[in-house]
Amino acid sequence: MTDLGMVKSGSSIGAFITRRRGRKRLDWTDWLTYVYLLAGLVIMFTPVLWVVVSSFKTPANLTEFPPTLLPYAAETVIVEGYDDPLPLFDVTTDEGETVRLAQLRRVGINAQMIDPANPEERLTIPVENAEPVRQIYLAGENYTNLLSSTGGMIWRYVFNSLFITVVATIITLIMNSMAAFALSKYRFRGSNMALVAILATLMIPATVVLVPTYMIVAQLGLVGNLWGVILPTVATPTGVFLLRQYMLTIPDELIEAARMDHASEWRIFWRIILPLSAPALAVVAIFSILSRWNDFLLPLVVLTRRESYTLQLALASFQTEYGIRYDLLLAMTTLTALPLAFAFIFLQRYITSGIASTGIK
């Protein structure tokens, strides 16, 4: 049954992608649709691919202008009598010939070079006549340097981010689903006003309530504690609204039948409502994971000790008054985005069905 379902799912996806308006040939609207989808694909994925590719570039390659599409590194050669490898250059002579020389140093517009086969003779070459010899090189040391430069603290940052994301998402699902169950299946005076009040909080920017939130966290003694980031954000109006709209599609007859069988309200909620609301819960979980994992402002204010930093705060630490370590910054950005990518890949099939179902009443 599973294999058959996978085959049907794959065939439906293929039919959707190859669907067209014209019967014998592509209609002009088909071309317009494909161009639009291709443009969206390029616009959405080009920055992501650029960050991933740039994370494998050397610091020198990152500062080049104009920037290169692929990661390149200067080709070097080991010459007897010199401790460090010397970069190679293709030099155009006055006769128009091209020779490959190794550069010792550069002084102004001239560079001192030697022939690797004859290192005794030093030549002075104008820089404009020399073209560096480069090859495609993946700078994997960016990731190893990232681990060594943080002194092993990166694993602490990963744990802090995972702990905040997982715990906050679990609590968010429980709190939002309970509120949505009450607003969708119970009839009481002021239910509509309560829903409007919850949705009205969407119009209040997070920065407006940042100071009151910090004061409450400080009064609770949670400054510098991961729970100081988790607790203020466990209830989200978007999650309550999405779950309420989805739960409205669940027939009330199921709940009435459970009550006739003497099921408690908690058992109805836990055994009937939650399993049937799985697609909407997955959508809320995705939104919560994205929000908690990428959260920067609240952790910046609450988490004052370095050992309690999240990955987002650790990323900001690579930008100092002395400069920006772009090689480490891009490597850590790539690592930080991987969990979100995996979460989206595994849960993306619930997004369309879950959001679409929340609009059905």
XYZ file of C-alpha atoms in Angstrom:
361
model
C 0.000 0.000 0.000
C 2.838 2.368 0.824
C 4.593 1.748 -2.502
C 1.323 2.246 -4.367
C 0.721 5.529 -2.541
C 4.209 6.739 -3.358
C 3.718 5.863 -7.019
C 0.398 7.708 -7.121
C 1.964 10.702 -5.367
C 4.887 10.754 -7.796
C 2.597 10.435 -10.823
C 0.338 13.227 -9.531
C 3.327 15.529 -9.050
C 4.577 14.714 -12.537
C 1.128 15.333 -14.006
C 0.923 18.659 -12.190
C 4.332 19.820 -13.462
C 3.657 18.771 -17.080
C 0.082 20.054 -17.113
C -0.578 22.498 -19.936
C -3.414 24.380 -21.502
C -2.646 23.590 -25.117
C -3.550 20.092 -26.255
C -1.142 19.530 -29.147
C 1.428 22.208 -28.395
C 2.210 24.665 -25.655
C -0.115 27.630 -25.420
C 1.307 31.113 -24.841
C -0.086 30.980 -21.309
C 1.918 27.779 -20.727
C 5.117 29.575 -21.755
C 4.228 32.506 -19.506
C 3.610 30.139 -16.590
C 6.906 28.298 -17.049
C 8.836 31.575 -17.364
C 7.170 32.878 -14.213
C 7.947 29.704 -12.251
C 11.534 29.600 -13.520
C 12.051 33.256 -12.595
C 10.687 32.571 -9.111
C 12.995 29.569 -8.751
C 16.026 31.636 -9.737
C 15.102 34.554 -7.480
C 14.470 32.322 -4.469
C 17.400 29.942 -4.742
C 20.172 32.119 -6.166
C 20.967 33.832 -2.824
C 20.971 30.475 -1.044
C 23.313 28.887 -3.583
C 25.530 31.977 -3.491
C 25.922 31.723 0.295
C 26.701 27.995 0.143
C 29.265 28.409 -2.652
C 30.829 31.454 -0.976
C 31.290 29.489 2.246
C 33.921 27.450 0.377
C 35.859 30.506 -0.834
C 39.146 31.649 0.644
C 39.298 35.056 2.408
C 41.223 36.484 -0.538
C 38.648 35.172 -2.995
C 35.801 36.682 -0.960
C 37.286 40.187 -1.126
C 37.814 40.154 -4.909
C 35.939 42.586 -7.119
C 34.209 41.752 -9.310
C 33.258 38.623 -7.364
C 33.731 35.203 -8.904
C 30.919 32.710 -9.323
C 32.976 29.657 -8.325
C 35.504 29.394 -5.482
C 39.014 29.973 -6.778
C 42.400 29.948 -5.086
C 45.811 31.006 -6.330
C 47.951 28.139 -7.576
C 51.238 27.930 -5.682
C 54.580 26.213 -6.074
C 57.232 25.182 -3.583
C 60.634 26.621 -4.487
C 63.833 25.450 -2.873
C 65.191 28.041 -0.463
C 61.780 29.487 0.467
C 59.757 28.310 3.450
C 56.290 29.229 2.152
C 54.716 28.279 -1.183
C 54.883 31.073 -3.758
C 51.909 32.132 -5.912
C 52.219 31.564 -9.650
C 51.581 34.209 -12.318
C 51.393 34.097 -16.098
C 53.580 36.981 -17.242
C 53.440 38.486 -20.725
C 56.914 39.514 -21.865
C 57.802 42.368 -24.211
C 58.103 39.836 -27.046
C 54.500 38.766 -26.476
C 55.397 35.392 -24.973
C 53.765 34.046 -21.816
C 55.945 32.605 -19.079
C 54.948 31.283 -15.693
C 56.775 32.880 -12.763
C 56.489 32.772 -8.977
C 55.994 36.024 -7.088
C 58.228 36.867 -4.135
C 56.766 40.222 -3.171
C 54.924 43.178 -4.622
C 56.155 46.748 -4.309
C 53.775 49.335 -5.705
C 53.068 48.693 -9.375
C 55.948 46.222 -9.722
C 56.496 42.734 -8.392
C 59.641 40.714 -7.795
C 59.387 37.289 -9.395
C 61.538 34.268 -10.067
C 61.459 31.348 -12.426
C 60.725 28.224 -10.321
C 63.205 26.318 -12.508
C 65.900 28.969 -11.989
C 65.285 30.595 -8.586
C 68.644 32.375 -8.496
C 67.633 35.124 -10.919
C 65.134 37.740 -9.712
C 63.007 39.684 -12.156
C 61.043 42.932 -11.757
C 57.727 42.645 -13.545
C 54.988 45.303 -13.910
C 51.850 44.113 -12.163
C 49.725 44.911 -15.203
C 51.616 42.268 -17.194
C 51.038 39.516 -14.651
C 47.884 37.409 -14.427
C 47.466 35.152 -11.380
C 47.173 31.431 -12.039
C 44.079 30.137 -10.277
C 42.231 26.886 -9.916
C 38.883 25.867 -8.478
C 39.428 25.172 -4.796
C 36.920 24.294 -2.077
C 38.153 25.891 1.137
C 36.980 23.237 3.567
C 39.260 24.780 6.168
C 36.598 27.455 6.660
C 34.534 24.888 8.539
C 37.461 23.411 10.447
C 38.617 26.915 11.406
C 35.085 27.630 12.572
C 35.228 24.711 14.982
C 38.699 25.585 16.223
C 38.119 29.343 16.564
C 35.065 28.878 18.783
C 36.935 26.518 21.088
C 34.218 23.893 20.893
C 31.559 26.397 21.997
C 29.743 25.987 18.693
C 28.244 22.728 19.950
C 26.943 24.620 22.965
C 25.376 27.181 20.652
C 23.771 24.378 18.622
C 22.363 22.794 21.787
C 20.967 26.120 23.000
C 19.253 26.791 19.671
C 17.853 23.253 19.461
C 16.636 23.363 23.059
C 14.860 26.690 22.580
C 13.367 25.647 19.236
C 12.136 22.196 20.288
C 10.812 23.113 23.727
C 9.184 26.349 22.556
C 7.559 24.572 19.610
C 6.121 21.809 21.800
C 4.714 24.292 24.312
C 3.407 26.480 21.473
C 1.538 23.563 19.904
C -0.048 22.630 23.233
C -1.039 26.180 24.202
C -2.309 27.184 20.767
C -4.245 23.970 20.200
C -5.989 24.245 23.584
C -6.959 27.861 22.904
C -8.120 26.973 19.389
C -10.188 24.048 20.721
C -11.967 26.311 23.167
C -12.645 29.014 20.560
C -13.868 26.587 17.900
C -15.910 23.992 19.828
C -17.250 25.843 22.851
C -20.016 28.425 22.729
C -19.628 31.071 25.427
C -20.222 34.783 25.713
C -17.290 36.827 24.479
C -15.665 34.101 22.364
C -15.642 36.289 19.278
C -14.244 39.212 21.250
C -11.518 36.945 22.614
C -10.587 35.883 19.084
C -10.520 39.489 17.888
C -8.350 40.478 20.856
C -5.923 37.649 20.070
C -5.691 38.619 16.403
C -5.328 42.299 17.305
C -1.974 41.528 18.904
C -0.630 40.896 15.385
C -0.699 44.654 14.837
C 1.646 45.292 17.779
C 5.329 45.170 16.707
C 7.596 42.975 18.801
C 9.893 45.919 19.523
C 7.052 47.779 21.276
C 6.671 45.090 23.941
C 10.383 44.285 24.155
C 11.039 46.427 27.234
C 7.990 45.173 29.194
C 8.901 41.623 28.241
C 12.442 42.105 29.530
C 11.150 43.589 32.795
C 8.896 40.583 33.371
C 11.732 38.182 32.542
C 14.028 40.071 34.937
C 11.413 39.946 37.723
C 11.188 36.182 37.243
C 14.972 35.878 37.482
C 15.313 34.387 33.999
C 17.844 36.835 32.538
C 20.682 34.804 31.076
C 18.498 31.669 31.138
C 17.162 29.868 28.070
C 13.691 29.784 29.623
C 13.684 33.575 29.480
C 13.570 33.244 25.680
C 11.115 30.329 25.584
C 8.298 31.454 27.873
C 7.493 34.920 26.423
C 6.806 33.472 22.957
C 4.901 30.251 23.635
C 1.505 31.645 22.559
C 1.175 32.957 19.004
C -1.981 34.544 17.553
C -1.217 33.151 14.098
C -1.099 29.597 15.458
C -4.361 30.041 17.375
C -6.129 31.372 14.284
C -4.857 28.635 11.947
C -5.752 25.844 14.367
C -9.163 27.337 15.134
C -10.038 27.575 11.458
C -8.982 23.974 10.920
C -10.849 22.671 13.968
C -14.041 24.286 12.681
C -13.977 21.698 9.874
C -14.070 18.803 12.372
C -17.706 17.612 12.724
C -19.297 18.350 16.096
C -21.001 14.970 15.907
C -17.702 13.269 16.719
C -17.424 15.245 19.936
C -21.058 14.613 20.858
C -20.607 10.871 20.280
C -17.521 10.867 22.499
C -19.402 12.692 25.242
C -22.195 10.112 25.047
C -19.535 7.484 25.677
C -18.575 9.425 28.830
C -15.284 10.687 27.442
C -13.831 13.622 29.353
C -13.110 16.938 27.627
C -9.389 16.325 27.954
C -9.722 12.876 26.359
C -11.784 14.334 23.506
C -9.121 16.941 22.931
C -6.221 14.489 23.178
C -7.693 11.465 21.359
C -9.938 13.094 18.723
C -9.136 16.741 18.063
C -5.331 16.591 18.039
C -4.990 13.573 15.697
C -7.476 15.066 13.243
C -5.641 18.422 13.368
C -2.259 16.948 12.418
C -1.883 18.901 9.113
C -2.608 22.226 10.815
C -0.327 21.329 13.717
C 2.460 20.614 11.229
C 2.004 24.058 9.657
C 2.116 25.758 13.060
C 5.168 23.676 13.955
C 6.979 24.826 10.799
C 6.190 28.471 11.525
C 7.318 28.043 15.121
C 10.572 26.332 14.147
C 11.399 29.060 11.632
C 10.610 31.800 14.143
C 12.455 30.318 17.135
C 15.520 29.201 15.206
C 15.984 32.588 13.528
C 15.046 34.712 16.545
C 17.715 37.290 17.301
C 16.269 40.305 19.114
C 14.853 38.634 22.239
C 17.903 36.364 22.805
C 20.145 39.406 22.312
C 18.400 41.183 25.191
C 17.797 38.238 27.529
C 20.854 36.025 27.068
C 23.725 37.933 28.655
C 26.180 35.067 29.199
C 28.201 33.714 26.293
C 27.583 30.088 27.252
C 23.848 30.693 26.771
C 24.207 32.192 23.277
C 22.226 30.816 20.373
C 23.619 30.327 16.875
C 22.203 33.664 15.751
C 24.040 35.519 18.521
C 27.199 33.573 17.725
C 26.896 34.701 14.109
C 26.828 38.329 15.234
C 30.021 37.779 17.242
C 31.994 37.392 13.997
C 31.306 41.064 13.274
C 33.566 43.182 15.483
C 35.034 46.672 15.379
C 38.208 45.167 13.926
C 36.525 43.643 10.889
C 34.270 40.856 9.678
C 35.427 37.271 9.217
C 33.408 36.573 6.105
C 34.839 33.081 5.675
C 33.698 31.980 9.135
C 30.473 33.976 8.905
C 29.396 32.300 5.667
C 30.390 28.840 6.888
C 28.350 29.248 10.048
C 25.436 30.722 8.103
C 25.381 27.600 5.939
C 25.447 25.310 8.967
C 22.728 27.352 10.646
C 20.422 27.036 7.638
C 20.734 23.248 7.352
C 18.291 22.316 10.168
C 15.660 24.635 8.705
C 16.134 23.093 5.276
C 15.724 19.560 6.630
C 12.668 20.543 8.689
C 11.055 22.115 5.637
C 11.852 19.095 3.436
C 10.244 16.646 5.853
C 7.200 18.803 6.676
C 6.602 20.709 3.433
C 3.904 18.309 2.252
C 1.700 19.509 5.116
C 2.023 23.210 4.285
C -0.317 23.411 1.283
C -2.935 21.021 2.652
C -2.812 22.520 6.131
C -3.094 26.164 5.098
C -5.748 25.370 2.466
C -7.829 23.443 4.988
C -7.774 26.296 7.489
C -9.846 28.358 5.072
C -12.633 25.750 4.795
C -15.498 26.248 7.185
